[in-house]
Short mmCIF file of C-alpha atoms and ligand atoms in Angstrom, two decimals:
data_model
loop_
_atom_site.label_atom_id
_atom_site.label_comp_id
_atom_site.label_asym_id
_atom_site.label_seq_id
_atom_site.Cartn_x
_atom_site.Cartn_y
_atom_site.Cartn_z
CA UNK Y 11 -1.09 24.03 18.30
CA UNK Y 12 -4.00 21.29 18.81
CA UNK Y 13 -3.93 18.81 15.97
CA UNK Y 14 -6.76 17.07 16.85
CA UNK Y 15 -9.88 18.89 15.68
CA UNK Y 16 -12.74 16.64 16.47
CA UNK Y 17 -13.21 13.88 19.17
CA UNK Y 18 -15.54 11.98 17.31
CA UNK Y 19 -14.94 11.44 13.46
CA UNK Y 20 -18.31 10.91 11.13
CA UNK Y 21 -19.08 9.18 8.49
CA UNK Y 22 -19.16 11.79 4.56
CA UNK Y 23 -21.45 10.45 2.75
CA UNK Y 24 -22.61 12.68 -0.30
CA UNK Y 25 -20.83 15.43 1.13
CA UNK Y 26 -22.54 15.61 4.53
CA UNK Y 27 -20.93 14.53 8.16
CA UNK Y 28 -23.18 12.39 9.48
CA UNK Y 29 -23.12 9.55 12.37
CA UNK Y 30 -23.18 5.84 12.01
CA UNK Y 31 -26.67 4.51 11.88
CA UNK Y 32 -25.08 2.24 14.61
CA UNK Y 33 -24.75 5.41 17.16
CA UNK Y 34 -21.49 3.81 18.08
CA UNK Y 35 -18.15 3.83 18.09
CA UNK Y 36 -14.60 3.19 19.14
CA UNK Y 37 -11.13 4.56 20.36
CA UNK Y 38 -8.39 4.94 17.81
CA UNK Y 39 -5.38 4.45 20.43
CA UNK Y 40 -1.40 6.20 19.55
CA UNK Y 41 0.43 3.10 20.03
CA UNK Y 42 3.58 4.90 21.35
CA UNK Y 43 2.11 6.23 24.38
CA UNK Y 44 -1.68 4.42 24.49
CA UNK Y 45 -3.24 7.18 24.60
CA UNK Y 46 -6.56 7.75 23.21
CA UNK Y 47 -6.57 9.98 20.00
CA UNK Y 48 -10.25 9.94 18.97
CA UNK Y 49 -13.70 7.90 18.72
CA UNK Y 50 -14.16 6.65 15.21
CA UNK Y 51 -17.73 5.54 14.26
CA UNK Y 52 -18.59 1.73 14.09
CA UNK Y 53 -20.94 1.74 11.31
CA UNK Y 54 -23.41 -0.88 9.87
CA UNK Y 55 -24.22 -2.12 6.10
CA UNK Y 56 -27.18 0.58 6.10
CA UNK Y 57 -24.57 3.00 5.92
CA UNK Y 58 -22.29 1.31 3.43
CA UNK Y 59 -25.92 1.15 1.46
CA UNK Y 60 -26.11 5.47 1.87
CA UNK Y 61 -22.69 5.94 0.85
CA UNK Y 62 -22.98 3.54 -2.47
CA UNK Y 63 -26.50 4.76 -3.26
CA UNK Y 64 -24.87 8.85 -3.06
CA UNK Y 65 -22.03 7.56 -4.97
CA UNK Y 66 -24.08 6.07 -8.03
CA UNK Y 67 -25.87 9.02 -8.34
CA UNK Y 68 -22.83 11.47 -8.03
CA UNK Y 69 -20.91 9.39 -10.48
CA UNK Y 70 -23.07 10.00 -13.52
CA UNK Y 71 -22.31 13.82 -13.30
CA UNK Y 72 -18.99 13.43 -12.56
CA UNK Y 73 -18.29 11.41 -15.38
CA UNK Y 74 -19.50 14.24 -17.90
CA UNK Y 75 -17.28 16.29 -16.28
CA UNK Y 76 -14.41 16.89 -18.93
CA UNK Y 77 -11.18 15.19 -17.27
CA UNK Y 78 -8.58 17.72 -17.74
CA UNK Y 79 -11.53 19.53 -15.08
CA UNK Y 80 -11.82 16.45 -12.81
CA UNK Y 81 -8.30 16.46 -13.01
CA UNK Y 82 -8.17 20.21 -11.23
CA UNK Y 83 -9.70 19.22 -8.44
CA UNK Y 84 -6.66 16.94 -7.85
CA UNK Y 85 -4.56 19.58 -8.51
CA UNK Y 86 -6.29 21.56 -5.75
CA UNK Y 87 -5.79 18.48 -3.39
CA UNK Y 88 -2.23 18.46 -4.21
CA UNK Y 89 -1.53 21.73 -2.91
CA UNK Y 90 -3.84 21.88 0.23
CA UNK Y 91 -1.72 18.66 1.23
CA UNK Y 92 1.33 20.48 0.36
CA UNK Y 93 0.41 23.69 2.54
CA UNK Y 94 -0.54 21.13 5.20
CA UNK Y 95 2.45 18.59 4.71
CA UNK Y 96 3.74 18.77 8.67
CA UNK Y 97 0.34 18.68 10.43
CA UNK Y 98 -0.66 15.53 8.40
CA UNK Y 99 2.54 14.25 9.06
CA UNK Y 100 2.15 14.88 12.81
CA UNK Y 101 -0.58 13.33 12.67
CA UNK Y 102 0.28 10.61 10.70
CA UNK Y 103 2.27 9.39 13.51
CA UNK Y 104 0.47 9.79 15.74
CA UNK Y 105 -2.43 7.52 15.01
CA UNK Y 106 0.01 5.35 13.26
CA UNK Y 107 3.45 5.45 14.78
CA UNK Y 108 5.92 5.57 12.33
CA UNK Y 109 8.55 7.92 12.79
CA UNK Y 110 7.56 11.86 11.41
CA UNK Y 111 10.88 11.34 8.93
CA UNK Y 112 8.75 8.73 7.46
CA UNK Y 113 5.02 10.36 8.22
CA UNK Y 114 6.92 13.59 6.10
CA UNK Y 115 7.49 10.38 3.24
CA UNK Y 116 3.95 9.16 3.21
CA UNK Y 117 2.34 12.14 2.77
CA UNK Y 118 5.02 13.58 -0.09
CA UNK Y 119 4.02 10.20 -1.53
CA UNK Y 120 0.12 11.35 -1.78
CA UNK Y 121 0.63 14.75 -2.75
CA UNK Y 122 3.21 13.60 -6.05
CA UNK Y 123 0.33 10.76 -6.50
CA UNK Y 124 -1.61 14.10 -6.58
CA UNK Y 125 -0.04 15.73 -9.57
CA UNK Y 126 0.88 12.61 -11.25
CA UNK Y 127 -2.67 11.53 -11.39
CA UNK Y 128 -3.71 15.05 -12.05
CA UNK Y 129 -1.77 14.68 -15.21
CA UNK Y 130 -3.67 12.10 -16.47
CA UNK Y 131 -6.66 14.27 -16.66
CA UNK Y 132 -5.40 15.39 -19.65
CA UNK Y 133 -3.75 12.19 -21.05
CA UNK Y 134 -6.05 8.66 -20.03
CA UNK Y 135 -4.97 8.12 -23.57
CA UNK Y 136 -6.85 5.29 -25.63
CA UNK Y 137 -5.91 3.43 -28.88
CA UNK Y 138 -6.48 4.57 -32.51
CA UNK Y 139 -6.53 1.78 -35.06
CA UNK Y 140 -6.56 1.06 -38.94
CA UNK Y 141 -10.27 -0.59 -39.92
CA UNK Y 142 -9.92 -3.47 -41.75
CA UNK Y 143 -12.98 -2.33 -44.12
CA UNK Y 144 -12.72 0.75 -46.13
CA UNK Y 145 -14.56 4.48 -44.60
CA UNK Y 146 -14.58 2.78 -41.04
CA UNK Y 147 -12.85 4.46 -37.65
CA UNK Y 148 -11.98 2.12 -34.74
CA UNK Y 149 -10.63 3.67 -31.64
CA UNK Y 150 -10.79 2.34 -28.09
CA UNK Y 151 -11.24 4.82 -24.70
CA UNK Y 152 -11.21 4.60 -21.60
CA UNK Y 153 -14.67 4.75 -19.57
CA UNK Y 154 -15.49 4.69 -16.20
CA UNK Y 155 -16.41 1.90 -14.32
CA UNK Y 156 -19.03 3.44 -11.99
CA UNK Y 157 -18.71 3.28 -8.29
CA UNK Y 158 -15.24 1.95 -7.04
CA UNK Y 159 -14.99 0.35 -3.43
CA UNK Y 160 -11.85 1.00 -1.58
CA UNK Y 161 -10.50 -1.00 1.88
CA UNK Y 162 -7.03 -0.14 2.81
CA UNK Y 163 -4.94 -0.76 5.62
CA UNK Y 164 -3.38 1.11 8.69
CA UNK Y 165 0.45 1.05 7.61
CA UNK Y 166 0.01 3.71 5.19
CA UNK Y 167 -2.98 5.22 5.82
CA UNK Y 168 -3.12 8.27 3.47
CA UNK Y 169 -0.31 6.75 1.00
CA UNK Y 170 -2.18 3.82 0.02
CA UNK Y 171 -6.21 5.87 0.06
CA UNK Y 172 -4.14 8.47 -2.60
CA UNK Y 173 -2.41 5.66 -4.91
CA UNK Y 174 -6.33 4.08 -5.26
CA UNK Y 175 -8.77 6.74 -4.88
CA UNK Y 176 -7.23 9.73 -7.15
CA UNK Y 177 -7.03 7.35 -10.58
CA UNK Y 178 -10.56 6.03 -9.56
CA UNK Y 179 -11.57 9.95 -9.64
CA UNK Y 180 -9.27 11.16 -12.73
CA UNK Y 181 -11.11 8.30 -14.42
CA UNK Y 182 -14.68 9.28 -13.60
CA UNK Y 183 -15.73 6.87 -10.75
CA UNK Y 184 -17.24 7.65 -7.55
CA UNK Y 185 -15.86 6.28 -4.66
CA UNK Y 186 -16.98 4.26 -1.35
CA UNK Y 187 -13.71 4.63 1.16
CA UNK Y 188 -13.42 2.03 4.49
CA UNK Y 189 -10.24 2.84 5.85
CA UNK Y 190 -8.45 0.74 8.70
CA UNK Y 191 -10.01 1.51 12.11
CA UNK Y 192 -6.64 1.68 13.35
CA UNK Y 193 -5.91 4.88 11.46
CA UNK Y 194 -9.32 6.97 10.52
CA UNK Y 195 -7.69 10.52 11.26
CA UNK Y 196 -5.71 10.42 7.64
CA UNK Y 197 -9.07 9.22 5.99
CA UNK Y 198 -10.68 12.18 8.24
CA UNK Y 199 -8.17 14.57 7.02
CA UNK Y 200 -7.95 13.75 3.16
CA UNK Y 201 -12.17 13.53 3.01
CA UNK Y 202 -11.57 17.22 4.33
CA UNK Y 203 -8.95 18.05 1.58
CA UNK Y 204 -11.75 16.99 -1.30
CA UNK Y 205 -14.52 18.93 0.30
CA UNK Y 206 -11.77 22.00 0.19
CA UNK Y 207 -10.57 21.13 -3.03
CA UNK Y 208 -14.45 21.18 -4.72
CA UNK Y 209 -15.08 17.52 -5.16
CA UNK Y 210 -18.79 17.25 -6.06
CA UNK Y 211 -20.88 15.74 -3.02
CA UNK Y 212 -21.08 12.26 -3.29
CA UNK Y 213 -17.79 11.33 -5.53
CA UNK Y 214 -15.68 10.45 -2.39
CA UNK Y 215 -17.71 8.81 0.61
CA UNK Y 216 -15.91 7.55 3.56
CA UNK Y 217 -17.44 5.08 6.04
CA UNK Y 218 -15.63 4.08 9.02
CA UNK Y 219 -15.87 0.55 10.47
CA UNK Y 220 -15.20 -2.65 10.69
CA UNK Y 221 -13.68 -4.63 7.77
CA UNK Y 222 -15.71 -7.50 8.96
CA UNK Y 223 -18.98 -5.43 8.83
CA UNK Y 224 -18.41 -2.47 6.35
CA UNK Y 225 -16.00 -3.86 4.25
CA UNK Y 226 -18.05 -6.87 3.88
CA UNK Y 227 -20.98 -4.64 3.20
CA UNK Y 228 -18.87 -3.23 0.37
CA UNK Y 229 -18.34 -6.62 -1.55
CA UNK Y 230 -22.11 -7.25 -1.33
CA UNK Y 231 -23.20 -3.95 -2.74
CA UNK Y 232 -24.09 -4.80 -6.37
CA UNK Y 233 -23.75 -0.95 -6.91
CA UNK Y 234 -19.99 -1.13 -6.23
CA UNK Y 235 -18.50 -2.12 -9.48
CA UNK Y 236 -14.56 -2.88 -8.23
CA UNK Y 237 -12.94 -3.37 -4.85
CA UNK Y 238 -9.62 -2.21 -4.64
CA UNK Y 239 -8.12 -3.73 -1.83
CA UNK Y 240 -4.44 -3.45 0.14
CA UNK Y 241 -3.89 -5.92 3.37
CA UNK Y 242 -3.39 -9.43 4.94
CA UNK Y 243 -3.45 -12.65 2.56
CA UNK Y 244 -6.08 -14.12 4.70
CA UNK Y 245 -8.59 -11.48 3.97
CA UNK Y 246 -7.67 -10.34 0.34
CA UNK Y 247 -8.54 -14.28 -0.47
CA UNK Y 248 -11.89 -14.08 1.16
CA UNK Y 249 -12.77 -10.47 -0.21
CA UNK Y 250 -11.62 -12.20 -4.20
CA UNK Y 251 -14.37 -15.37 -3.57
CA UNK Y 252 -17.02 -14.07 -2.99
CA UNK Y 253 -16.14 -10.75 -5.33
CA UNK Y 254 -15.60 -13.44 -7.47
CA UNK Y 255 -19.40 -14.95 -7.16
CA UNK Y 256 -20.52 -11.42 -7.78
CA UNK Y 257 -18.21 -11.24 -10.57
CA UNK Y 258 -16.94 -8.32 -9.27
CA UNK Y 259 -13.75 -6.63 -10.46
CA UNK Y 260 -11.23 -6.68 -7.80
CA UNK Y 261 -7.61 -6.00 -6.76
CA UNK Y 262 -5.83 -7.18 -4.57
CA UNK Y 263 -2.59 -6.22 -2.83
CA UNK Y 264 -1.70 -8.34 0.26
CA UNK Y 265 1.39 -9.72 2.03
CA UNK Y 266 5.62 -9.93 1.40
CA UNK Y 267 8.53 -12.03 2.47
CA UNK Y 268 11.07 -9.77 0.99
CA UNK Y 269 14.90 -10.35 0.09
CA UNK Y 270 18.01 -8.43 0.41
CA UNK Y 271 20.68 -10.45 -1.69
CA UNK Y 272 23.96 -9.35 -0.48
CA UNK Y 273 26.89 -10.84 -2.89
CA UNK Y 274 30.87 -11.23 -1.99
CA UNK Y 275 31.38 -8.04 -3.88
CA UNK Y 276 28.83 -5.97 -2.67
CA UNK Y 277 29.77 -2.48 -1.31
CA UNK Y 278 29.13 -3.60 2.50
CA UNK Y 279 28.52 -0.24 4.03
CA UNK Y 280 25.67 0.27 1.62
CA UNK Y 281 24.33 -2.83 1.98
CA UNK Y 282 24.02 -2.18 5.73
CA UNK Y 283 22.51 1.24 5.34
CA UNK Y 284 19.76 -0.13 2.65
CA UNK Y 285 18.99 -3.34 4.85
CA UNK Y 286 18.49 -1.17 8.16
CA UNK Y 287 16.78 0.93 6.59
CA UNK Y 288 14.75 -1.58 4.86
CA UNK Y 289 14.27 -3.92 7.83
CA UNK Y 290 13.70 -1.71 11.07
CA UNK Y 291 11.80 1.65 8.90
CA UNK Y 292 8.28 1.86 10.28
CA UNK Y 293 9.91 -1.16 12.62
CA UNK Y 294 9.11 -3.67 9.78
CA UNK Y 295 5.16 -2.90 9.35
CA UNK Y 296 5.52 -2.22 5.25
CA UNK Y 297 3.98 -4.84 2.68
CA UNK Y 298 7.63 -4.19 1.55
CA UNK Y 299 10.08 -4.68 4.61
CA UNK Y 300 12.94 -6.52 4.30
CA UNK Y 301 12.99 -9.84 6.46
CA UNK Y 302 15.29 -11.89 5.32
CA UNK Y 303 19.17 -11.28 3.62
CA UNK Y 304 20.67 -13.82 1.64
CA UNK Y 305 24.27 -13.10 2.07
CA UNK Y 306 26.88 -14.85 0.40
CA UNK Y 307 28.79 -16.73 2.85
CA UNK Y 308 32.40 -15.12 2.67
CA UNK Y 309 30.91 -11.78 3.74
CA UNK Y 310 28.59 -13.31 6.40
CA UNK Y 311 31.04 -12.88 9.46
CA UNK Y 312 31.13 -9.40 8.45
CA UNK Y 313 27.88 -8.23 7.68
CA UNK Y 314 26.55 -9.78 10.83
CA UNK Y 315 28.94 -7.67 12.86
CA UNK Y 316 28.46 -4.50 11.49
CA UNK Y 317 24.56 -4.73 10.88
CA UNK Y 318 24.17 -5.47 15.17
CA UNK Y 319 26.58 -2.69 15.69
CA UNK Y 320 24.03 -0.31 13.90
CA UNK Y 321 21.39 -1.91 15.58
CA UNK Y 322 22.03 -1.19 18.91
CA UNK Y 323 22.30 2.82 17.61
CA UNK Y 324 18.78 2.44 16.83
CA UNK Y 325 16.92 4.56 19.55
CA UNK Y 326 13.56 3.41 19.51
CA UNK Y 327 10.49 5.21 20.99
CA UNK Y 328 7.56 8.03 19.91
CA UNK Y 329 8.12 8.91 16.36
CA UNK Y 330 7.13 12.39 17.23
CA UNK Y 331 10.61 12.74 18.41
CA UNK Y 332 13.30 13.65 15.41
CA UNK Y 333 16.09 11.53 16.86
CA UNK Y 334 13.79 8.42 16.86
CA UNK Y 335 14.95 6.03 14.38
CA UNK Y 336 12.36 2.96 15.19
CA UNK Y 337 8.88 3.89 16.70
CA UNK Y 338 6.20 1.30 17.92
CA UNK Y 339 4.38 -1.48 16.78
CA UNK Y 340 0.33 -0.70 15.67
CA UNK Y 341 -1.24 -2.57 18.56
CA UNK Y 342 -0.69 -5.52 21.66
CA UNK Y 343 -1.70 -8.11 19.40
CA UNK Y 344 0.42 -7.05 16.71
CA UNK Y 345 3.48 -6.93 19.07
CA UNK Y 346 2.50 -10.54 20.51
CA UNK Y 347 2.65 -11.96 17.03
CA UNK Y 348 5.99 -10.24 16.22
CA UNK Y 349 7.15 -11.87 19.89
CA UNK Y 350 5.55 -15.69 18.92
CA UNK Y 351 8.12 -15.76 16.27
CA UNK Y 352 11.04 -15.55 18.50
CA UNK Y 353 10.40 -18.64 20.01
CA UNK Y 354 9.65 -20.19 16.44
CA UNK Y 355 12.74 -18.92 15.07
CA UNK Y 356 14.86 -20.61 18.01
CA UNK Y 357 12.82 -23.64 18.24
CA UNK Y 358 13.76 -24.28 14.64
CA UNK Y 359 17.17 -23.70 15.89
CA UNK Y 360 17.87 -20.18 13.96
CA UNK Y 361 20.68 -18.22 16.08
CA UNK Y 362 19.58 -15.09 17.72
CA UNK Y 363 21.91 -12.30 17.14
CA UNK Y 364 20.68 -9.54 18.81
CA UNK Y 365 17.17 -8.30 19.81
CA UNK Y 366 13.98 -10.75 20.22
CA UNK Y 367 11.84 -9.00 23.09
CA UNK Y 368 9.58 -6.47 23.75
CA UNK Y 369 10.77 -3.67 25.69
CA UNK Y 370 8.98 -2.85 28.90
CA UNK Y 371 10.92 -0.30 31.31
CA UNK Y 372 10.43 3.66 31.18
CA UNK Y 373 8.80 5.39 28.66
CA UNK Y 374 8.61 2.27 26.65
CA UNK Y 375 6.00 0.59 28.75
CA UNK Y 376 3.10 2.90 27.57
CA UNK Y 377 3.59 1.90 23.81
CA UNK Y 378 4.29 -0.85 21.91
CA UNK Y 379 7.61 -1.37 21.07
CA UNK Y 380 9.61 -4.35 20.17
CA UNK Y 381 13.70 -4.43 19.90
CA UNK Y 382 14.95 -4.50 16.25
CA UNK Y 383 16.15 -8.23 16.03
CA UNK Y 384 18.23 -10.42 13.79
CA UNK Y 385 18.73 -14.19 13.05
CA UNK Y 386 21.38 -15.51 11.45
CA UNK Y 387 21.73 -19.30 10.50
CA UNK Y 388 18.38 -19.38 8.98
CA UNK Y 389 17.63 -22.02 6.17
CA UNK Y 390 15.58 -21.09 3.69
CA UNK Y 391 12.74 -22.96 4.56
CA UNK Y 392 12.06 -22.40 7.94
CA UNK Y 393 9.34 -20.60 9.63
CA UNK Y 394 10.83 -17.26 10.05
CA UNK Y 395 12.01 -17.94 6.64
CA UNK Y 396 8.72 -17.83 4.94
CA UNK Y 397 6.05 -16.42 7.17
CA UNK Y 398 4.88 -12.91 7.06
CA UNK Y 399 6.29 -11.12 10.26
CA UNK Y 400 5.15 -7.25 9.94
CA UNK Y 401 7.77 -6.35 12.80
CA UNK Y 402 11.46 -5.69 12.83
CA UNK Y 403 12.92 -8.92 12.74
CA UNK Y 404 15.29 -10.09 9.75
CA UNK Y 405 16.47 -13.55 9.17
CA UNK Y 406 20.24 -13.70 7.72
CA UNK Y 407 20.27 -17.00 5.73
CA UNK Y 408 23.56 -17.98 4.07
CA UNK Y 409 24.52 -18.73 0.83
CA UNK Y 410 27.31 -20.03 -1.62
CA UNK Y 411 26.39 -18.60 -4.85
CA UNK Y 412 24.00 -15.68 -6.83
CA UNK Y 413 22.38 -18.85 -8.50
CA UNK Y 414 21.20 -19.97 -4.74
CA UNK Y 415 20.31 -16.94 -3.52
CA UNK Y 416 17.45 -16.51 -6.18
CA UNK Y 417 16.41 -19.79 -5.88
CA UNK Y 418 15.63 -18.84 -2.04
CA UNK Y 419 14.62 -15.20 -3.02
CA UNK Y 420 12.15 -17.09 -5.07
CA UNK Y 421 11.19 -20.24 -2.77
CA UNK Y 422 8.20 -18.14 -0.26
CA UNK Y 423 4.69 -17.29 -1.20
CA UNK Y 424 5.03 -14.06 -2.06
CA UNK Y 425 6.21 -11.66 -4.77
CA UNK Y 426 6.47 -7.98 -3.68
CA UNK Y 427 9.90 -6.57 -3.72
CA UNK Y 428 13.27 -7.73 -4.10
CA UNK Y 429 17.12 -6.56 -4.13
CA UNK Y 430 20.92 -7.13 -4.90
CA UNK Y 431 23.73 -5.10 -3.74
CA UNK Y 432 26.95 -6.42 -5.74
CA UNK Y 433 28.93 -4.81 -8.09
CA UNK Y 434 28.58 -7.05 -10.89
CA UNK Y 435 26.92 -5.75 -13.60
CA UNK Y 436 26.15 -9.48 -15.56
CA UNK Y 437 25.01 -10.24 -11.73
CA UNK Y 438 22.97 -7.00 -11.92
CA UNK Y 439 20.60 -7.83 -15.24
CA UNK Y 440 20.52 -11.66 -14.12
CA UNK Y 441 18.63 -10.65 -11.18
CA UNK Y 442 16.24 -8.19 -12.55
CA UNK Y 443 15.40 -10.91 -15.03
CA UNK Y 444 15.07 -13.90 -12.50
CA UNK Y 445 14.00 -12.08 -9.29
CA UNK Y 446 10.26 -13.35 -9.53
CA UNK Y 447 9.02 -10.22 -7.54
CA UNK Y 448 7.10 -7.26 -8.71
CA UNK Y 449 9.37 -4.83 -7.60
CA UNK Y 450 13.13 -5.26 -8.16
CA UNK Y 451 15.63 -2.97 -6.31
CA UNK Y 452 19.86 -2.72 -7.43
CA UNK Y 453 21.71 -1.44 -5.01
CA UNK Y 454 18.95 -0.26 -2.35
CA UNK Y 455 17.09 -2.31 0.01
CA UNK Y 456 13.56 -3.33 -0.66
CA UNK Y 457 11.49 -0.35 -0.24
CA UNK Y 458 11.47 3.18 -1.82
CA UNK Y 459 8.86 2.64 -4.65
CA UNK Y 460 8.14 5.82 -6.65
CA UNK Y 461 4.54 6.56 -7.61
CA UNK Y 462 4.85 6.62 -11.12
CA UNK Y 463 6.32 3.00 -11.85
CA UNK Y 464 3.39 0.00 -11.12
CA UNK Y 465 3.32 -1.04 -7.54
CA UNK Y 466 2.26 -4.69 -6.64
CA UNK Y 467 3.22 -8.45 -6.60
CA UNK Y 468 3.40 -11.60 -8.45
CA UNK Y 469 2.40 -15.24 -6.67
CA UNK Y 470 0.54 -14.45 -2.94
CA UNK Y 471 1.05 -10.83 -3.00
CA UNK Y 472 -1.53 -9.87 -5.47
CA UNK Y 473 -4.20 -11.02 -8.11
CA UNK Y 474 -1.91 -9.70 -11.05
CA UNK Y 475 -3.55 -5.78 -10.99
CA UNK Y 476 -1.25 -3.16 -9.47
CA UNK Y 477 -1.34 0.48 -7.96
CA UNK Y 478 0.12 3.32 -8.67
CA UNK Y 479 1.71 4.49 -12.21
CA UNK Y 480 -0.30 4.14 -15.25
CA UNK Y 481 -1.19 0.53 -14.69
CA UNK Y 482 -3.41 1.64 -11.60
CA UNK Y 483 -6.06 3.36 -14.45
CA UNK Y 484 -6.54 -0.58 -15.74
CA UNK Y 485 -8.46 -1.85 -12.14
CA UNK Y 486 -10.97 1.52 -12.14
CA UNK Y 487 -11.38 2.04 -16.06
CA UNK Y 488 -13.04 -0.48 -18.47
CA UNK Y 489 -11.67 -0.62 -22.36
CA UNK Y 490 -14.42 0.74 -24.37
CA UNK Y 491 -13.86 -0.57 -28.20
CA UNK Y 492 -15.91 2.07 -30.82
CA UNK Y 493 -16.08 1.27 -34.35
CA UNK Y 494 -17.30 4.80 -36.66
CA UNK Y 495 -18.73 3.19 -40.23
CA UNK Y 496 -18.81 6.48 -42.21
CA UNK Y 497 -19.24 3.79 -45.75
CA UNK Y 498 -22.89 4.67 -45.73
CA UNK Y 499 -23.65 0.86 -46.29
CA UNK Y 500 -23.79 -2.17 -44.05
CA UNK Y 501 -20.06 -3.40 -43.79
CA UNK Y 502 -19.71 -6.89 -42.35
CA UNK Y 503 -16.25 -7.48 -39.97
CA UNK Y 504 -14.12 -10.80 -41.43
CA UNK Y 505 -16.87 -10.79 -44.28
CA UNK Y 506 -16.65 -8.09 -46.65
CA UNK Y 507 -13.29 -7.35 -46.59
CA UNK Y 508 -11.75 -6.96 -50.21
P1 LIG T 623 -5.74 -6.41 7.09
O1 LIG T 623 -6.34 -7.10 8.61
O2 LIG T 623 -6.30 -7.53 5.94
O3 LIG T 623 -7.06 -5.24 6.51
C1 LIG T 623 -7.14 -4.74 5.31
C2 LIG T 623 -8.44 -3.59 5.67
O4 LIG T 623 -9.21 -4.87 5.19
C3 LIG T 623 -8.78 -3.15 6.44
O5 LIG T 623 -9.55 -1.77 6.40
C4 LIG T 623 -9.79 -4.23 7.58
O6 LIG T 623 -10.99 -3.19 8.18
C5 LIG T 623 -10.57 -4.97 6.18
N1 LIG T 623 -11.09 -6.22 6.44
C6 LIG T 623 -10.58 -6.78 7.30
N2 LIG T 623 -11.68 -8.03 7.29
C7 LIG T 623 -12.49 -7.73 6.32
C8 LIG T 623 -13.62 -8.42 5.14
N3 LIG T 623 -13.61 -9.65 5.88
N4 LIG T 623 -14.29 -7.77 4.13
C9 LIG T 623 -13.74 -6.36 3.67
N5 LIG T 623 -12.65 -6.05 4.63
C10 LIG T 623 -11.57 -6.82 5.77
O7 LIG T 623 -4.66 -5.96 7.17
P2 LIG T 623 -4.15 -5.00 8.05
O8 LIG T 623 -3.69 -5.64 9.64
O9 LIG T 623 -4.82 -4.29 8.07
O10 LIG T 623 -2.48 -5.17 6.86
C11 LIG T 623 -1.78 -5.57 7.23
C12 LIG T 623 -0.93 -6.34 5.86
O11 LIG T 623 -1.49 -5.84 4.72
C13 LIG T 623 -0.16 -6.96 5.54
O12 LIG T 623 0.21 -8.44 5.61
C14 LIG T 623 0.73 -5.97 4.60
O13 LIG T 623 1.38 -7.38 3.84
C15 LIG T 623 -0.37 -5.86 3.33
N6 LIG T 623 -0.12 -4.86 2.83
C16 LIG T 623 0.00 -5.06 1.70
C17 LIG T 623 0.56 -3.61 1.17
C18 LIG T 623 0.53 -4.05 -0.81
O14 LIG T 623 0.51 -3.30 -1.41
N7 LIG T 623 0.70 -4.59 -1.27
C19 LIG T 623 0.68 -2.28 1.65
C20 LIG T 623 0.36 -2.64 3.03
C21 LIG T 623 0.42 -3.39 3.47
P3 LIG T 623 -10.61 -3.36 9.88
O15 LIG T 623 -8.92 -3.45 10.15
O16 LIG T 623 -10.83 -2.29 10.29
O17 LIG T 623 -11.49 -4.00 10.72
MG1 LIG T 624 -6.42 -5.85 10.87
#
């Protein structure tokens, strides 16, 4: 089966597959093999303008389609994704590198989101509330915002797009989407699925191209009323300040420096499994990846030993091979960045227990592979314990107490995910109260969010919005308050109250 159907991707604007105005494109590289997969357009602001114009006109009609009917399109999208799950998963592994089991999980997340958000077509609840005046009715409804701009990263090329586009679409908006240049194949596939599912033309538009050109042009478009962004802090801050100047609503989901706490009474086998999965899965390239472990000093030696033993068993390679547990890093510069943190850690005095190098022999030479790495005796203020590395690097930080572990967990710039392994119910409840992250896990690693709960974080991770769950609807709707006076006379609020 030839998975790749076209060699040259095209933008999807107003229901048409069109070449970029620039005529330029670049290669998409498989990070496991360095093979070129397809050519992706490098569009310009002209293309963003065309997409925005199409979206604006399509949105007017789309907003008038009853929400349960809008939802039917999402049900069909979910069904097609389900039918194509294996094909999509393999393509995802090829463009992004994550191992096939995780790619299947990611595609499943998109399917779940389709059915969940389709259900919203029959809810989209507002409130009714008594009026303070006689013969007057008061209610609030969710109104679509209009045209929304979606900017997504390469590390979850389909799931994050569904988290954003499905609630936007069911709520009656039209979308302009700029996927990451590294992973456009999933975007191409999702656009085709929308087309086949019968989404009216112009409701979903995809413009490929670099962030600094296409992404920036989206932020500058007056008719794009919301920007929903997931990516790095640096880019997110830039987008937010520009959106501020345009009084544009902006939802940001950014980095993490996620910690696992292992207490003295923890089930250590479970903790080891949870740490391995959340730290080295997707080669640590998850915004929720575990990169710090606050371990109680009484179990530190044993945890170190067990982790090293299990890390040694991790098979590293091309994720299309079912036996592989750890895939490549997305690109060469990502690989170099991870490597740079190894010398930073050593210079700061951390002890390297295992890993810390690029794999350069045999088949590994073709891709961007980094050995799963474990540091110990890390101090909370060290850079490897504070900065997002986005690779398979974990820092063990010894602690003396629960309070110290929580304090260290909360001492970073980010606030996405955290976890605690303990059997003590008092500590469980204290932890879910005191860990200052948007997501808290008990007796599990730092990854594994489900789509019906809000996803996002505090502090440097975001700006107060959430993807996923009902909370996502808040990003893509405006609250509209409606008063209906059936008294036949002018009644003045706050004044004509008897
Ligand atoms: P990135 O460099 O910030 O890119 C994210 C997206 O923004 C890409 O589509 C990129 O386009 C675009 N972009 C770049 N510069 C832009 C600009 N000036 N204006 C508008 N858009 C611009 O992030 P990444 O390297 O792809 O992803 C890794 C980061 O994402 C990590 O920090 C990770 O923690 C974070 N992340 C967070 C979450 C979460 O929900 N909290 C989830 C996943 C990932 P091009 O790359 O095509 O140029
Ligand atoms: Mg980037």
